Coordinates of C-alpha atoms and ligand atoms in Angstrom, one line a residue:
X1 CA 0.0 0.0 0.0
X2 CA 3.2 2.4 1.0
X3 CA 3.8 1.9 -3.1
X4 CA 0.3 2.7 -4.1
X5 CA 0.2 5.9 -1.9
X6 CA 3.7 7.1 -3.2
X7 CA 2.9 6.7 -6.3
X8 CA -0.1 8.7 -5.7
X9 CA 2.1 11.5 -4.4
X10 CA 4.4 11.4 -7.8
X11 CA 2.0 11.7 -9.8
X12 CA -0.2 14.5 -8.2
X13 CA 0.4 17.2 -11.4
X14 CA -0.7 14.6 -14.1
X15 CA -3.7 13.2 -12.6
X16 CA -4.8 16.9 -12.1
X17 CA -3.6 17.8 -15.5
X18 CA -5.8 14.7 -17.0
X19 CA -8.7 15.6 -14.9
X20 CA -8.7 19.2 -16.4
X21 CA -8.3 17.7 -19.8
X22 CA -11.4 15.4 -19.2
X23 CA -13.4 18.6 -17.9
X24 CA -12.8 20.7 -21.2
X25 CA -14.7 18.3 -23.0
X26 CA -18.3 19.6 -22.8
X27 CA -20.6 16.6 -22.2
X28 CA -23.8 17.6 -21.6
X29 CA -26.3 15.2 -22.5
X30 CA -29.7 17.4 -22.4
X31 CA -28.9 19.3 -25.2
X32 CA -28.6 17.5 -28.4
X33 CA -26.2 20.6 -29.7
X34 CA -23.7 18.8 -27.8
X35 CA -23.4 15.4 -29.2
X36 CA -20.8 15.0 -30.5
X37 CA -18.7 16.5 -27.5
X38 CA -20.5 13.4 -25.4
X39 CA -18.9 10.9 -27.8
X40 CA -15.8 12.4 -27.4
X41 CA -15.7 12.0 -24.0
X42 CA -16.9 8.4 -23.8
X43 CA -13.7 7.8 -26.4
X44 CA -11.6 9.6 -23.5
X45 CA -13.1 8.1 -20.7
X46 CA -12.7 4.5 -22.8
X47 CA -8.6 5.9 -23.8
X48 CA -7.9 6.5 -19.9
X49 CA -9.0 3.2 -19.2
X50 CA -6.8 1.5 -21.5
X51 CA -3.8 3.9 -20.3
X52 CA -4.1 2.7 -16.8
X53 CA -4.4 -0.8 -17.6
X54 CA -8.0 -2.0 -18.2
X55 CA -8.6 -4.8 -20.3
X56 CA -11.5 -5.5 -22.7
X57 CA -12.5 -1.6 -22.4
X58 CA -15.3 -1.4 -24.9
X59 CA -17.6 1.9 -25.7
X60 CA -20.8 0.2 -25.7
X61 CA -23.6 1.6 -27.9
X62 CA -27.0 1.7 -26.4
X63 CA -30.3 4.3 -27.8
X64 CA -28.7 6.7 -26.8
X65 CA -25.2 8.0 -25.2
X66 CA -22.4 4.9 -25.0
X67 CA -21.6 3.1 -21.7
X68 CA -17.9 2.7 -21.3
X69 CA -17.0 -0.5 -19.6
X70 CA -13.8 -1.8 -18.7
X71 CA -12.2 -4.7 -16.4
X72 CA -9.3 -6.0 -14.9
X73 CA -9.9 -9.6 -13.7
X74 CA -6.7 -10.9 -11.6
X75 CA -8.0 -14.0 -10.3
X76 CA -11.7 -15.2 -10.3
X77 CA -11.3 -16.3 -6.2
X78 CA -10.8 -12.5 -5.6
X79 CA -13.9 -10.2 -4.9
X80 CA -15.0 -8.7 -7.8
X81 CA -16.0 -4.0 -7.3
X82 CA -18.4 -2.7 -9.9
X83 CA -17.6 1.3 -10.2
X84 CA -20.3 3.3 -11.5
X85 CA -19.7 6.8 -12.6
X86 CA -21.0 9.1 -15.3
X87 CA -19.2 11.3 -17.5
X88 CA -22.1 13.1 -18.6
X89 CA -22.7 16.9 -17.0
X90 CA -25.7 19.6 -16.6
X91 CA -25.9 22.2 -18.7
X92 CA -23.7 25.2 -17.9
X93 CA -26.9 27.9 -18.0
X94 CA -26.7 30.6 -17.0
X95 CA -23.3 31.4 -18.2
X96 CA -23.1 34.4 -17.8
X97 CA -23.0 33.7 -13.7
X98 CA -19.6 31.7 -14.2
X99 CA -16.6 33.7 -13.0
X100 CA -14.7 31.5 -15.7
X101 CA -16.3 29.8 -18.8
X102 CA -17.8 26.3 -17.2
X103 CA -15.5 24.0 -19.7
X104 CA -12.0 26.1 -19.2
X105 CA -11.2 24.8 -16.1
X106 CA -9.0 26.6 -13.8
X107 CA -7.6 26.4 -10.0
X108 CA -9.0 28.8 -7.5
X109 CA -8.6 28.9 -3.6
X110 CA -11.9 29.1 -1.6
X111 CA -12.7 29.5 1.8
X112 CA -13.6 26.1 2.3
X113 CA -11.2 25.1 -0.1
X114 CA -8.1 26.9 1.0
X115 CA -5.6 23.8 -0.9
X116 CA -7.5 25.5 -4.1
X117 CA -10.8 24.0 -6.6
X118 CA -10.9 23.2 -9.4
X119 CA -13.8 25.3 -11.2
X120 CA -15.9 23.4 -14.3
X121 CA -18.7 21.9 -15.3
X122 CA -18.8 18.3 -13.9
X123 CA -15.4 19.1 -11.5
X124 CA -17.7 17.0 -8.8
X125 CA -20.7 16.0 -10.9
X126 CA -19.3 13.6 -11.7
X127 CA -16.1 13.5 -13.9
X128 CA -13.7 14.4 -11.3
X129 CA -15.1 11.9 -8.6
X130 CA -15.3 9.3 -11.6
X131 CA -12.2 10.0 -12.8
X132 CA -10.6 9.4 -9.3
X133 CA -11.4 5.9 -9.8
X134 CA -9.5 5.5 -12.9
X135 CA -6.5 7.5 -11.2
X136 CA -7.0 5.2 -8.4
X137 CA -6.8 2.3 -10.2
X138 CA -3.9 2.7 -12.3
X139 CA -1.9 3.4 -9.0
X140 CA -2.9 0.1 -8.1
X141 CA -2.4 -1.7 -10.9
X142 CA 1.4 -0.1 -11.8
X143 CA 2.7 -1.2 -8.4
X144 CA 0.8 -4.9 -8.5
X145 CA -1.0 -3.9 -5.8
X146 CA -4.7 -4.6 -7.2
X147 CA -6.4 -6.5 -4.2
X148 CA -9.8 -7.2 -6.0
X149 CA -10.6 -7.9 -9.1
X150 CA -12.7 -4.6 -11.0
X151 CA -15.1 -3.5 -13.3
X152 CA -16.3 -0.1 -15.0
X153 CA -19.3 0.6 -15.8
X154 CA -19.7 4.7 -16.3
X155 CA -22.1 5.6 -18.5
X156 CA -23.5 9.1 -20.1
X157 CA -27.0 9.6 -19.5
X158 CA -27.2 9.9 -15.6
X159 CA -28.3 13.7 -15.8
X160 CA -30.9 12.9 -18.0
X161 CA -32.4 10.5 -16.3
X162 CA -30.4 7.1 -17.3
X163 CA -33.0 5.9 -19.6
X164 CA -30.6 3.4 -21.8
X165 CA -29.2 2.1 -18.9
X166 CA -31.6 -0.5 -17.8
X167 CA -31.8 -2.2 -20.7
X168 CA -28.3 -2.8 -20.8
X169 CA -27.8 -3.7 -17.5
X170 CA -30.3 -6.3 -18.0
X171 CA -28.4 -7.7 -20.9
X172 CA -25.2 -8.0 -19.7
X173 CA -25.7 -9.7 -16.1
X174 CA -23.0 -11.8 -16.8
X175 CA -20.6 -9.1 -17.4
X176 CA -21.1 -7.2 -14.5
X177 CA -21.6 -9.5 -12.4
X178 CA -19.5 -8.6 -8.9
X179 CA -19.7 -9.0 -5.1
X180 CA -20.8 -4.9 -4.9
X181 CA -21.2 -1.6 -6.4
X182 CA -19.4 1.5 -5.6
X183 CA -20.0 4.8 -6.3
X184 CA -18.7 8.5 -6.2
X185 CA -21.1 10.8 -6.8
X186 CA -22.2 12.1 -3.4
X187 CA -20.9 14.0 -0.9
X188 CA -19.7 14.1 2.3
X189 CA -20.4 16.8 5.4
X190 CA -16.8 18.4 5.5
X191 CA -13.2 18.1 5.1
X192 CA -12.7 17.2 8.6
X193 CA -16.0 15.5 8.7
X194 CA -16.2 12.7 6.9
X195 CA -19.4 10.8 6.3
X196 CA -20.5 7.9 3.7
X197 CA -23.9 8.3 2.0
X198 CA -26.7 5.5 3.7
X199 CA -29.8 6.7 1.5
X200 CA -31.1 8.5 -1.4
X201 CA -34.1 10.1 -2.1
X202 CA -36.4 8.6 -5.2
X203 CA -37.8 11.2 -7.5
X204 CA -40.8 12.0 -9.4
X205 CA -40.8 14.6 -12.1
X206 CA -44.0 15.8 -13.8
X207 CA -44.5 19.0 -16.2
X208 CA -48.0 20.5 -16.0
X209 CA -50.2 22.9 -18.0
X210 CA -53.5 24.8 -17.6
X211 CA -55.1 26.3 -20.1
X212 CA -58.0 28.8 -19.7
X213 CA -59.2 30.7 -22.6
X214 CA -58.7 29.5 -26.3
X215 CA -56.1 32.5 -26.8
X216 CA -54.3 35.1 -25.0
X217 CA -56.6 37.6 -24.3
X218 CA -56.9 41.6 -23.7
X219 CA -56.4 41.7 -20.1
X220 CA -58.9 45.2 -19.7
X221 CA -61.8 43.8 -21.7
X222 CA -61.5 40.1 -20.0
X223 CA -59.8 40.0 -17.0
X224 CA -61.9 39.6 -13.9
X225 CA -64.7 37.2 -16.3
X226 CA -62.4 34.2 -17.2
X227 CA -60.3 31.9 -15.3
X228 CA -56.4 33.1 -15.6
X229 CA -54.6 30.4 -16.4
X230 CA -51.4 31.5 -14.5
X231 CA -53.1 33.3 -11.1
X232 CA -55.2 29.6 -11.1
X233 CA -51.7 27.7 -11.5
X234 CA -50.3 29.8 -8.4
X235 CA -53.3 28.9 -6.9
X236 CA -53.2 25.3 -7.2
X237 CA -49.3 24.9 -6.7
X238 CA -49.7 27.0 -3.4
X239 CA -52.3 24.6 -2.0
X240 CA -50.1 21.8 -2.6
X241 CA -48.6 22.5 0.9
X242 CA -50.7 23.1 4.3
X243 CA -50.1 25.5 6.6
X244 CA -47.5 22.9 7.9
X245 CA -45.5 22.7 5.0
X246 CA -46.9 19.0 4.8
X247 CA -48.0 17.8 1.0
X248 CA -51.5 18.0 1.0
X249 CA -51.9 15.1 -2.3
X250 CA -54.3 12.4 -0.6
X251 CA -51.7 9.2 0.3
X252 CA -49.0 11.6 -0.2
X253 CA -47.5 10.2 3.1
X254 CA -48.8 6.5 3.5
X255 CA -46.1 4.3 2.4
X256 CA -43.4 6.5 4.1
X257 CA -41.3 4.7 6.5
X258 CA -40.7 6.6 9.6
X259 CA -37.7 6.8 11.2
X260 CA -37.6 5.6 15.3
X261 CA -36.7 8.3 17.8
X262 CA -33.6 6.3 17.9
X263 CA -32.9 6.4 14.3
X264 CA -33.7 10.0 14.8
X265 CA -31.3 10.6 17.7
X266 CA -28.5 9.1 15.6
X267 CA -29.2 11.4 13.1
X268 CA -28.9 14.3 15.0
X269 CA -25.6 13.8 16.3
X270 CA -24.2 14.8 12.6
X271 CA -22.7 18.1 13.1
X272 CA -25.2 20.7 11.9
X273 CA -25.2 24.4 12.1
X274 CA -27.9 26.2 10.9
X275 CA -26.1 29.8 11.6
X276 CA -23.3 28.9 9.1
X277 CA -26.2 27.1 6.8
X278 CA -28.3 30.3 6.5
X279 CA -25.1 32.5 6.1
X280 CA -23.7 30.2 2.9
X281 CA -26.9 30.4 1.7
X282 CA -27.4 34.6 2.6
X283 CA -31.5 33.8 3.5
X284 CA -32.2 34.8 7.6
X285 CA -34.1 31.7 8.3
X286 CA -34.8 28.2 7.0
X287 CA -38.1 26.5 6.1
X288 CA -40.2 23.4 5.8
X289 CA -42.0 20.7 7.2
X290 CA -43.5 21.2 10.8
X291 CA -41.7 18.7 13.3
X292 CA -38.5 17.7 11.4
X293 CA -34.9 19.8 11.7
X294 CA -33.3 20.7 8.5
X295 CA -31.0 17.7 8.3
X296 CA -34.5 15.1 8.3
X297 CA -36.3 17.5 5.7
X298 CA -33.3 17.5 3.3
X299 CA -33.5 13.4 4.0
X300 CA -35.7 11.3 5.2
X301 CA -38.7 13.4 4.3
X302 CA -40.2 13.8 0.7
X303 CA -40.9 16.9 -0.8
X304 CA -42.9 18.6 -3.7
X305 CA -40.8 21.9 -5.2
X306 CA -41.5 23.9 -8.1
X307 CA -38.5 23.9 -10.8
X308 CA -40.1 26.1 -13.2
X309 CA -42.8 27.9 -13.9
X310 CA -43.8 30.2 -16.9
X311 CA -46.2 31.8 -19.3
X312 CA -48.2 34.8 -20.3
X313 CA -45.9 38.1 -20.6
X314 CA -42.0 37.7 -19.7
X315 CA -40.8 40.7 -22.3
X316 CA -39.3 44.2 -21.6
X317 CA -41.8 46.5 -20.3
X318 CA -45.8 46.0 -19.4
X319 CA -48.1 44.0 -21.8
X320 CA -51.8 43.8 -20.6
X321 CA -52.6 40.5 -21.2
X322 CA -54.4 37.2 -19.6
X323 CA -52.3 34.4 -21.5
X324 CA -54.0 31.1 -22.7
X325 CA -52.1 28.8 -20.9
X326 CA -49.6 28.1 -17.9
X327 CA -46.6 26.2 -17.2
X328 CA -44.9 24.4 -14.4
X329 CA -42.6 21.7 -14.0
X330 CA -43.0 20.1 -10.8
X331 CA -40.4 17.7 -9.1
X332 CA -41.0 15.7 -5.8
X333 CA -38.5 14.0 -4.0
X334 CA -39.5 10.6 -2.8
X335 CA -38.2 8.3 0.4
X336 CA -39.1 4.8 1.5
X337 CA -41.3 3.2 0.6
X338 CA -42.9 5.7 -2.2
X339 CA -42.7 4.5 -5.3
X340 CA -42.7 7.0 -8.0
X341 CA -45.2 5.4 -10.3
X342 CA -47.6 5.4 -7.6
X343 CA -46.9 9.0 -6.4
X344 CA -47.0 10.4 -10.2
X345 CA -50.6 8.9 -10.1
X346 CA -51.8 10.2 -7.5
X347 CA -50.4 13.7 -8.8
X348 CA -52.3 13.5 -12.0
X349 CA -55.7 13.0 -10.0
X350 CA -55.3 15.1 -7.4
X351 CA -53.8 18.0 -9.8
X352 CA -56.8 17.6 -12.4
X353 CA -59.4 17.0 -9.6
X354 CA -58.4 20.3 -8.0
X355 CA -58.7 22.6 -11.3
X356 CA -61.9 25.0 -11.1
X357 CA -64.0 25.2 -13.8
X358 CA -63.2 27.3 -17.0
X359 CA -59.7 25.7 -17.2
X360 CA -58.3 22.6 -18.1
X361 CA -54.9 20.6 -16.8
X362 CA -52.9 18.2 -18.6
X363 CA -49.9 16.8 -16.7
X364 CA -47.4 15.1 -18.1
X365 CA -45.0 12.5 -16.1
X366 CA -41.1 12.6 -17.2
X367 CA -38.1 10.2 -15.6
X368 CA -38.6 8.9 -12.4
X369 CA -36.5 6.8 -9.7
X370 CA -36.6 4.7 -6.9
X371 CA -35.1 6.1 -3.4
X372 CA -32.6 4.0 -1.7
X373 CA -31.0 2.8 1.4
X374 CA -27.8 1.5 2.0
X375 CA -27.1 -1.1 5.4
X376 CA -24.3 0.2 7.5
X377 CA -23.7 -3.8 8.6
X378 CA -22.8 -4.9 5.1
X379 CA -19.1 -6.0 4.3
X380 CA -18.9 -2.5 1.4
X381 CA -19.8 -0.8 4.5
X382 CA -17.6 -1.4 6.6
X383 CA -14.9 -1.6 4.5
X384 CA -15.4 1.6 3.3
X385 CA -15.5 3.0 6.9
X386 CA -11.9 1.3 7.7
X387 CA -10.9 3.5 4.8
X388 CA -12.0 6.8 5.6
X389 CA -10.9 6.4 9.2
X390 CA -7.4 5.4 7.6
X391 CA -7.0 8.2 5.4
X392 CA -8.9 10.9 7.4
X393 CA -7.9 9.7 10.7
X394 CA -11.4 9.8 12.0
X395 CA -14.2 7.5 11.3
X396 CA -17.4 8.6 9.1
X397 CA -20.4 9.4 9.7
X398 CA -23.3 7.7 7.6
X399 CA -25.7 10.3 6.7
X400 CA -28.7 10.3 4.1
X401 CA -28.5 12.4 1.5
X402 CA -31.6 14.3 -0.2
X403 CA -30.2 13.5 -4.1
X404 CA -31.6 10.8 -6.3
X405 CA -29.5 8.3 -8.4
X406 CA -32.3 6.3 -9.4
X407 CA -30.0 3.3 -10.7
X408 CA -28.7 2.3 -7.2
X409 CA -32.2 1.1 -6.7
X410 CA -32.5 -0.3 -10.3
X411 CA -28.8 -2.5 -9.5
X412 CA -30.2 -4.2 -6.8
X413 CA -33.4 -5.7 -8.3
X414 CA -31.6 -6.1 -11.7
X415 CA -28.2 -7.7 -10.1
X416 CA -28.5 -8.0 -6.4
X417 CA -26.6 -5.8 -5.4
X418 CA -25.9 -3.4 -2.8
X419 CA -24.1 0.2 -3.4
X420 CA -21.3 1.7 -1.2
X421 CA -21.5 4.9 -2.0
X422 CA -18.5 6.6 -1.4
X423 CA -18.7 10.6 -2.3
X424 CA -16.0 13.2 -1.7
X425 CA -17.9 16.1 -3.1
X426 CA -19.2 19.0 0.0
X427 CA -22.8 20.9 -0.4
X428 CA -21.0 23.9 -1.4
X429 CA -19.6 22.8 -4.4
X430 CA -22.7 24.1 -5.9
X431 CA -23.3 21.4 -8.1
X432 CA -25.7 21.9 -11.0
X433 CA -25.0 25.2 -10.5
X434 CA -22.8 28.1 -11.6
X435 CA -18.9 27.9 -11.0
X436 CA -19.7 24.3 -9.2
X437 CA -16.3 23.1 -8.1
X438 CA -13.9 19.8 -6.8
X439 CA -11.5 20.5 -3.9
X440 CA -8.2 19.4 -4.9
X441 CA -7.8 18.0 -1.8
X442 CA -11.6 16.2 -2.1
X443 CA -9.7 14.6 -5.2
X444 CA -6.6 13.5 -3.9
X445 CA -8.4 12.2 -0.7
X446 CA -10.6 10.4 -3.0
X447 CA -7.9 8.7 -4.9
X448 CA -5.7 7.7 -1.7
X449 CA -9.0 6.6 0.2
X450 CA -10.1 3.7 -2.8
X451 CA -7.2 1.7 -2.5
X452 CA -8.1 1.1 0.6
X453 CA -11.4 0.2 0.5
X454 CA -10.1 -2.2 -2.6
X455 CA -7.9 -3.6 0.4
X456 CA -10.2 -4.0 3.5
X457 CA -13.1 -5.2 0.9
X458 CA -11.0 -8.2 -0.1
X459 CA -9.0 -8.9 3.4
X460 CA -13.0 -8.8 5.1
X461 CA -14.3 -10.7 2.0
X462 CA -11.5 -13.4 3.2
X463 CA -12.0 -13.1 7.4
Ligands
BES501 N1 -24.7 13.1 -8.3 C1 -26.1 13.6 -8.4 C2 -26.9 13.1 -7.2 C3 -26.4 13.5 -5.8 C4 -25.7 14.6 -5.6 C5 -26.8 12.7 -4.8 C6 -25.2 14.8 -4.3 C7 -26.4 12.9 -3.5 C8 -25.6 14.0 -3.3 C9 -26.7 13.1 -9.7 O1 -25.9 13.4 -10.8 C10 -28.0 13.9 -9.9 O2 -27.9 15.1 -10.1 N2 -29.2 13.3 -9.9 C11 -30.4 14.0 -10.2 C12 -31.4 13.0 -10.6 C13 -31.3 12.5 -12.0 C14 -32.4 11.5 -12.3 C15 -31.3 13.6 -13.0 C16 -30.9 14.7 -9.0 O3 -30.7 14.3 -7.8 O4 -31.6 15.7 -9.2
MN502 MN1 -24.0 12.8 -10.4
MN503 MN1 -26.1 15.6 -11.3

């Protein structure tokens, strides 16, 4: 390990270098316009692969963006790791609120990142906490120090809901099959707090539209006699919530899974401040659901949150009108045991039954996923935790986080297996925002902490 760890510490500059090389490729996979760009970077991702000593590294077509796989098999006795990553990104909008253009990355200190960030599209999200893998792996691999065999799975459709990837999961259970999945694409609570994600929020995503009148209409001569499309919609998205910030959709709530007081007690000893939360985030108090702290409502508690919302007049200026029809896109975040087909249902009727007369509603359900939970008592587990409390000298904290990656639920039906996920991104990196960011020390700690968990999954595999 002394070998794998040096080597690390050679070759610092060129896995940064190759990481900012990876990041000025501009994958984003909502917006067609880019194509080409997400090819390009599945050949790279495939190229580093092959570079740091994966065999049988194959860009594998699917509908839509390629999944790049790779292996190294070393002996079939050895426990076999499934990485998952994706090396597609968001879209950089708004530009003009980056500091620096999203795909020219560059090296900034921050206040939380003092040892510098690096600043791009994707730095966390999820090319440079993929990437850490690869680096990871070719430090094992060049000293002979590969304790398990592994397998690469990182595919390019994540942010847009990872529609191919089930279908090709399902046809290659042979190929990937392995004794766990691990994942970095989370985060973690601080630098000096370290904490492994336990749980993930499912998700259900719906667009929906009123329509009132049969056109836009003179807002002097109508308004006041017909239903405004876009006062009704504010209407109908505002009573969504009670006075208790609880979802008012009728069986909203009745396959949630509670957590025990004792559950909830162990949550709560995650440090938490909401001074400092409120201050990152410049608002003078926080808010949501009666009876939960901020911690459970951005966990273990689902939520219904507006993403969008738009029609009628948006121009330079006043134009007196009463517009046709109204637009919103509507996301809710889902726990155990929701399931997002069911909850999209009960959206549509509850949305439609809840329109007044003189308008219409048509919803319309886009991607979905399945929230997860991770056990802490599971051999990934624990051998994660051994790592963490090896390279950060203290031992994490599992925490639930409020994101959804839908798949970690799909991999265990489809292949029986269980996810470690082990993130090294912070809150603040403002991912999926402007100027998101990777400390370089969240890298490096990322690429030192794998081998180990490579180590104490195969020496716990053997006890
Ligand atoms: N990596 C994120 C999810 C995430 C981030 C989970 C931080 C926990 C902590 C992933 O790329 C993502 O953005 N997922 C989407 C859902 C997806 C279906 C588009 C999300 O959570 O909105
Ligand atoms: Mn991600
Ligand atoms: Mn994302």
């Amino acid at each position: 390990m002394e070998l794998v760890q040096a080597y690390i510490s050679r070759n610092k500059d060129r896995f940064l270098d190759e990481l900012l090389d990876l990041l000025r490729i501009p994958s984003v996979s909502a917006d067609p316009a880019y194509s080409e760009s997400v090819h390009k970077t599945a050949a790279s991702v495939a190229q580093s692969l092959k570079n740091a000593g994966a065999e049988s590294v194959e860009i594998c077509e699917t509908a839509g963006y390629p999944i790049v796989y790779g292996e190294k098999i070393i002996d079939s006795s050895l426990p076999t790791i499934l990485v998952y990553g994706h090396y597609d990104v968001q879209p950089a909008d708004p530009i003009e609120l980056w500091t620096n253009p999203a795909f020219e990355p560059i090296i900034k200190t921050t206040p939380i990142h003092p040892e510098g960030a690096i600043f791009a599209r994707g730095a966390c999200d999820d090319k440079g906490q993929m990437f850490m893998h690869v680096k990871a792996f070719e430090a094992m691999i060049k000293n002979n120090a590969l304790p398990c065999n592994v397998k690469f799975m990182i595919e390019g459709e994540e942010e847009v809901g990872s529609v191919n990837l089930g279908v090709f999961v399902k046809n290659n259970h042979a190929r990937l099959k392995a004794d766990v999945i691990l994942v970095s694409d989370t985060g973690m609570l601080a630098n000096d707090v370290p904490s492994i994600t336990t749980g993930l929020r499912g998700l259900s995503y719906v667009e929906v539209e009123v329509t009132g009148p049969n056109r836009d209409l003179h807002s002097g001569l109508y308004g006041g006699c017909v239903a405004n499309p876009i006062n009704i919609l504010a209407k109908m998205i505002a009573s969504l919530h009670d006075e208790n910030n609880h979802i008012t959709i009728p069986g909203f709530y009745d396959k949630v899974i509670e957590l025990t007081d004792g559950e909830r007690r162990e949550m709560a000893k995650a440090p938490f401040s909401k001074e400092a939360y409120c201050t990152a985030l410049d608002i003078d108090d926080v808010m949501g659901e009666a009876g939960y702290s901020t911690p459970e409502r951005g966990s273990i508690r689902p939520t219904l949150d507006v993403n969008g919302i738009w029609g009628g007049y948006t121009g330079e200026g006043a134009k007196t009108v009463i517009a046709s029809k109204a637009y919103a896109k509507i996301s809710m975040r889902l726990v155990p045991d929701q399931d997002p087909i069911e909850i999209t249902e009960l959206f549509v009727n509850h949305f439609e039954s809840i329109a007044p007369a003189g308008t219409r509603v048509k919803v319309t359900p886009h991607h979905g996923g399945e929230p997860a939970v991770t056990p802490i008592d599971s051999v990934g587990y624990k051998a994660a935790s051994l790592a963490y409390e090896k390279t950060f000298g203290k031992k994490p904290i599992p925490v639930r986080s409020g994101g959804s990656i839908p798949i970690v639920a799909m991999f265990e039906k489809e292949l029986g297996l269980k996810t470690v996920l082990m993130g090294f991104g912070l809150d603040s990196d403002a991912i999926h925002s402007p100027n998101e960011h990777f400390g370089v020390f969240n890298y490096f700690k990322g690429i030192e902490t794998i081998p180990y968990f490579f180590k104490y999954f195969n020496e716990l595999n053997q006890a």
